[in-house]
PDB file of C-alpha atoms in Angstrom:
ATOM      1  CA  MET A  11      79.602 129.058  85.392  1.00 87.00           C
ATOM      2  CA  ASN A  12      80.689 125.622  86.483  1.00 90.00           C
ATOM      3  CA  VAL A  13      82.054 124.921  89.978  1.00 93.00           C
ATOM      4  CA  SER A  14      83.788 121.779  91.265  1.00 94.00           C
ATOM      5  CA  PHE A  15      83.934 121.620  95.049  1.00 94.00           C
ATOM      6  CA  ALA A  16      84.107 119.411  98.111  1.00 93.00           C
ATOM      7  CA  CYS A  17      80.933 119.633 100.182  1.00 92.00           C
ATOM      8  CA  PRO A  18      81.609 121.453 103.481  1.00 89.00           C
ATOM      9  CA  ASN A  19      79.255 119.015 105.243  1.00 88.00           C
ATOM     10  CA  CYS A  20      80.139 115.530 103.896  1.00 91.00           C
ATOM     11  CA  GLU A  21      83.316 116.319 101.863  1.00 89.00           C
ATOM     12  CA  ALA A  22      81.906 114.560  98.768  1.00 92.00           C
ATOM     13  CA  GLN A  23      83.235 115.861  95.451  1.00 94.00           C
ATOM     14  CA  ASN A  24      80.569 117.729  93.478  1.00 93.00           C
ATOM     15  CA  ARG A  25      80.145 119.683  90.295  1.00 93.00           C
ATOM     16  CA  ALA A  26      77.401 122.275  89.901  1.00 91.00           C
ATOM     17  CA  GLU A  27      76.279 124.525  87.079  1.00 91.00           C
ATOM     18  CA  ILE A  28      75.424 127.983  88.406  1.00 88.00           C
ATOM     19  CA  GLY A  29      73.374 130.434  86.389  1.00 83.00           C
ATOM     20  CA  PRO A  30      73.191 134.216  86.824  1.00 78.00           C
ATOM     21  CA  ASP A  31      69.832 134.006  88.612  1.00 82.00           C
ATOM     22  CA  ASP A  32      70.706 131.158  90.993  1.00 84.00           C
ATOM     23  CA  ARG A  33      70.718 131.955  94.714  1.00 88.00           C
ATOM     24  CA  ASP A  34      72.156 128.645  95.914  1.00 89.00           C
ATOM     25  CA  PHE A  35      73.565 125.296  94.807  1.00 91.00           C
ATOM     26  CA  GLY A  36      73.865 121.974  96.570  1.00 90.00           C
ATOM     27  CA  CYS A  37      75.654 118.747  97.292  1.00 90.00           C
ATOM     28  CA  ALA A  38      74.384 115.749  95.338  1.00 90.00           C
ATOM     29  CA  ALA A  39      75.443 113.344  98.114  1.00 90.00           C
ATOM     30  CA  CYS A  40      73.974 114.855 101.288  1.00 90.00           C
ATOM     31  CA  GLY A  41      71.628 117.495  99.845  1.00 88.00           C
ATOM     32  CA  GLN A  42      73.112 120.436 101.773  1.00 90.00           C
ATOM     33  CA  ARG A  43      72.430 123.758 100.065  1.00 91.00           C
ATOM     34  CA  ILE A  44      75.137 126.420  99.827  1.00 90.00           C
ATOM     35  CA  SER A  45      73.868 129.985  99.540  1.00 89.00           C
ATOM     36  CA  ILE A  46      75.589 132.320  97.104  1.00 88.00           C
ATOM     37  CA  PRO A  47      76.652 135.381  99.130  1.00 86.00           C
ATOM     38  CA  ALA A  48      75.360 138.757  98.010  1.00 84.00           C
ATOM     39  CA  GLY A  49      77.843 140.537  95.760  1.00 82.00           C
ATOM     40  CA  ALA A  50      80.034 137.456  95.246  1.00 84.00           C
ATOM     41  CA  LEU A  51      78.944 136.962  91.639  1.00 81.00           C
ATOM     42  CA  GLU A  52      78.233 140.050  89.548  1.00 79.00           C
ATOM     43  CA  ASP A  53      78.086 140.136  85.747  1.00 78.00           C
ATOM     44  CA  GLY A  54      79.651 136.680  85.597  1.00 73.00           C
ATOM     45  CA  ARG A  55      82.666 137.884  87.631  1.00 83.00           C
ATOM     46  CA  LEU A  56      83.567 136.229  90.905  1.00 88.00           C
ATOM     47  CA  SER A  57      84.908 138.332  93.803  1.00 88.00           C
ATOM     48  CA  ARG A  58      85.073 135.564  96.434  1.00 90.00           C
ATOM     49  CA  CYS A  59      84.672 131.829  96.825  1.00 91.00           C
ATOM     50  CA  LEU A  60      81.080 130.611  96.864  1.00 92.00           C
ATOM     51  CA  VAL A  61      81.836 127.546  99.012  1.00 92.00           C
ATOM     52  CA  CYS A  62      83.919 129.126 101.794  1.00 89.00           C
ATOM     53  CA  PRO A  63      84.326 132.745 102.990  1.00 87.00           C
ATOM     54  CA  SER A  64      87.743 133.198 101.322  1.00 89.00           C
ATOM     55  CA  THR A  65      88.503 136.050  98.932  1.00 90.00           C
ATOM     56  CA  ASP A  66      91.882 134.538  97.987  1.00 93.00           C
ATOM     57  CA  LEU A  67      91.528 133.095  94.481  1.00 93.00           C
ATOM     58  CA  PHE A  68      94.101 132.350  91.782  1.00 95.00           C
ATOM     59  CA  VAL A  69      94.121 131.531  88.072  1.00 94.00           C
ATOM     60  CA  ARG A  70      95.654 128.280  86.852  1.00 93.00           C
ATOM     61  CA  LYS A  71      95.550 126.122  83.749  1.00 92.00           C
ATOM     62  CA  ASP A  72      92.567 123.788  83.752  1.00 91.00           C
ATOM     63  CA  PHE A  73      94.731 120.707  83.252  1.00 90.00           C
ATOM     64  CA  PRO A  74      95.513 117.847  85.647  1.00 89.00           C
ATOM     65  CA  GLN A  75      98.971 118.458  87.108  1.00 88.00           C
ATOM     66  CA  ARG A  76      99.673 114.755  87.450  1.00 92.00           C
ATOM     67  CA  LEU A  77      99.085 114.238  83.746  1.00 91.00           C
ATOM     68  CA  GLY A  78     101.454 117.111  82.936  1.00 90.00           C
ATOM     69  CA  VAL A  79     104.160 115.657  85.171  1.00 93.00           C
ATOM     70  CA  ALA A  80     103.591 112.221  83.603  1.00 94.00           C
ATOM     71  CA  LEU A  81     104.086 113.675  80.105  1.00 93.00           C
ATOM     72  CA  VAL A  82     107.335 115.360  81.112  1.00 92.00           C
ATOM     73  CA  ALA A  83     108.566 112.240  82.933  1.00 95.00           C
ATOM     74  CA  THR A  84     107.776 110.090  79.888  1.00 95.00           C
ATOM     75  CA  GLY A  85     109.825 112.447  77.702  1.00 95.00           C
ATOM     76  CA  ILE A  86     112.745 112.339  80.123  1.00 95.00           C
ATOM     77  CA  ILE A  87     112.669 108.545  80.428  1.00 96.00           C
ATOM     78  CA  GLY A  88     112.292 108.057  76.667  1.00 96.00           C
ATOM     79  CA  SER A  89     115.163 110.417  75.881  1.00 96.00           C
ATOM     80  CA  SER A  90     117.322 108.782  78.559  1.00 97.00           C
ATOM     81  CA  ILE A  91     116.765 105.370  76.978  1.00 97.00           C
ATOM     82  CA  ALA A  92     117.640 106.770  73.550  1.00 96.00           C
ATOM     83  CA  TRP A  93     120.765 108.422  75.002  1.00 96.00           C
ATOM     84  CA  TYR A  94     121.780 105.148  76.670  1.00 96.00           C
ATOM     85  CA  GLN A  95     121.475 103.410  73.306  1.00 96.00           C
ATOM     86  CA  SER A  96     123.839 106.025  71.802  1.00 94.00           C
ATOM     87  CA  SER A  97     121.215 107.622  69.616  1.00 95.00           C
ATOM     88  CA  PRO A  98     121.489 111.395  70.087  1.00 95.00           C
ATOM     89  CA  ILE A  99     119.127 112.141  67.184  1.00 96.00           C
ATOM     90  CA  TRP A 100     116.307 110.160  68.848  1.00 96.00           C
ATOM     91  CA  THR A 101     117.207 111.662  72.218  1.00 97.00           C
ATOM     92  CA  PHE A 102     116.719 115.217  71.015  1.00 96.00           C
ATOM     93  CA  ALA A 103     113.726 114.251  68.863  1.00 97.00           C
ATOM     94  CA  ILE A 104     111.956 112.841  71.945  1.00 96.00           C
ATOM     95  CA  LEU A 105     112.851 115.900  74.043  1.00 95.00           C
ATOM     96  CA  GLY A 106     111.718 118.234  71.242  1.00 95.00           C
ATOM     97  CA  ALA A 107     108.442 116.356  70.794  1.00 96.00           C
ATOM     98  CA  SER A 108     107.812 116.516  74.548  1.00 94.00           C
ATOM     99  CA  ALA A 109     108.452 120.264  74.556  1.00 93.00           C
ATOM    100  CA  LEU A 110     106.177 120.817  71.537  1.00 95.00           C
ATOM    101  CA  LEU A 111     103.400 118.770  73.152  1.00 94.00           C
ATOM    102  CA  ASP A 112     103.770 120.813  76.344  1.00 91.00           C
ATOM    103  CA  VAL A 113     103.594 124.122  74.453  1.00 92.00           C
ATOM    104  CA  ALA A 114     100.588 122.935  72.414  1.00 94.00           C
ATOM    105  CA  LEU A 115      98.703 121.872  75.545  1.00 92.00           C
ATOM    106  CA  TYR A 116      99.531 125.187  77.225  1.00 91.00           C
ATOM    107  CA  ALA A 117      98.096 127.064  74.232  1.00 93.00           C
ATOM    108  CA  ILE A 118      94.980 124.900  73.881  1.00 94.00           C
ATOM    109  CA  VAL A 119      93.910 124.363  77.485  1.00 93.00           C
ATOM    110  CA  GLY A 120      91.876 127.136  79.098  1.00 91.00           C
ATOM    111  CA  ASN A 121      92.157 128.678  82.540  1.00 92.00           C
ATOM    112  CA  ALA A 122      90.235 128.004  85.730  1.00 93.00           C
ATOM    113  CA  LEU A 123      89.865 129.981  88.934  1.00 94.00           C
ATOM    114  CA  MET A 124      90.734 128.167  92.160  1.00 95.00           C
ATOM    115  CA  CYS A 125      90.241 128.937  95.840  1.00 94.00           C
ATOM    116  CA  TYR A 126      93.330 128.675  98.061  1.00 95.00           C
ATOM    117  CA  ARG A 127      91.310 127.672 101.107  1.00 93.00           C
ATOM    118  CA  CYS A 128      88.805 125.014  99.975  1.00 92.00           C
ATOM    119  CA  ARG A 129      90.310 124.182  96.533  1.00 93.00           C
ATOM    120  CA  ALA A 130      87.006 124.862  94.730  1.00 94.00           C
ATOM    121  CA  GLN A 131      87.492 125.285  90.972  1.00 94.00           C
ATOM    122  CA  TYR A 132      85.472 127.688  88.824  1.00 93.00           C
ATOM    123  CA  ARG A 133      85.222 127.344  85.040  1.00 92.00           C
ATOM    124  CA  ASP A 134      83.462 129.273  82.254  1.00 87.00           C
ATOM    125  CA  LEU A 135      83.862 132.501  84.150  1.00 86.00           C
ATOM    126  CA  ALA A 136      84.366 136.075  82.967  1.00 82.00           C
ATOM    127  CA  GLY A 137      87.038 138.309  84.455  1.00 82.00           C
ATOM    128  CA  LEU A 138      89.771 135.760  85.065  1.00 83.00           C
ATOM    129  CA  ASP A 139      92.366 138.444  84.264  1.00 79.00           C
ATOM    130  CA  GLU A 140      91.328 140.316  87.418  1.00 85.00           C
ATOM    131  CA  HIS A 141      92.741 137.526  89.576  1.00 89.00           C
ATOM    132  CA  GLY A 142      96.430 136.832  89.982  1.00 91.00           C
ATOM    133  CA  ALA A 143      98.445 133.698  89.433  1.00 93.00           C
ATOM    134  CA  PHE A 144      99.375 131.259  92.194  1.00 94.00           C
ATOM    135  CA  ASP A 145     101.189 132.875  95.126  1.00 94.00           C
ATOM    136  CA  LEU A 146     103.172 130.573  97.407  1.00 95.00           C
ATOM    137  CA  GLU A 147     102.907 132.923 100.398  1.00 95.00           C
ATOM    138  CA  THR A 148      99.095 132.983 100.228  1.00 94.00           C
ATOM    139  CA  HIS A 149      99.008 129.203  99.746  1.00 95.00           C
ATOM    140  CA  GLU A 150     101.244 128.690 102.776  1.00 96.00           C
ATOM    141  CA  LYS A 151      99.055 130.998 104.880  1.00 94.00           C
ATOM    142  CA  HIS A 152      95.996 128.867 104.140  1.00 93.00           C
ATOM    143  CA  ARG A 153      97.907 125.596 104.574  1.00 93.00           C
ATOM    144  CA  GLN A 154      99.101 126.710 108.010  1.00 95.00           C
ATOM    145  CA  GLN A 155      95.566 127.727 109.011  1.00 92.00           C
ATOM    146  CA  LEU A 156      94.252 124.290 108.063  1.00 90.00           C
ATOM    147  CA  ALA A 157      97.073 122.604 109.996  1.00 93.00           C
ATOM    148  CA  ARG A 158      96.300 124.652 113.134  1.00 94.00           C
ATOM    149  CA  LEU A 159      92.585 123.845 112.853  1.00 91.00           C
ATOM    150  CA  ALA A 160      93.389 120.136 112.533  1.00 90.00           C
ATOM    151  CA  GLU A 161      95.610 120.329 115.645  1.00 93.00           C
ATOM    152  CA  ARG A 162      92.833 122.039 117.624  1.00 93.00           C
ATOM    153  CA  ARG A 163      90.279 119.435 116.549  1.00 90.00           C
ATOM    154  CA  ALA A 164      92.645 116.631 117.557  1.00 90.00           C
ATOM    155  CA  ALA A 165      93.224 118.273 120.950  1.00 90.00           C
ATOM    156  CA  VAL A 166      89.486 118.672 121.560  1.00 90.00           C
ATOM    157  CA  GLU A 167      88.785 115.034 120.599  1.00 85.00           C
ATOM    158  CA  ARG A 168      91.291 113.726 123.142  1.00 79.00           C
TER     159      ARG A 168
END
């Protein structure tokens, strides 16, 4: 299994390869070790985040969202230019090509498991079907918790 995470200590971005017999993994920047909780990883299946104590995980496509939005925006802009130049055949050809590219990428790109709380991403993992898709209510719950923690830290620092 491969995990991409921000170190809880120094917030440096890391990537670690975790085997079935590993008991911990660490940050390459500061050297902090993160222990794998008992029962969190069984038979290659993940029941909770290894970086934070959250059990809220969701499945998403392992594809950069910004690149996906850029592809769609390029299709829209290209078809708009063709439409402005009174070329409906090119307009629909560009839109069709954009849609086909989007469908092909959706079919080719695999899934990843992501933590709502710390945004850690897990790849090459069995049992992804056991986890649900993104849920806005759960995301908002964790976003609000982070906002309240940030407010408390700011109040304490004053």
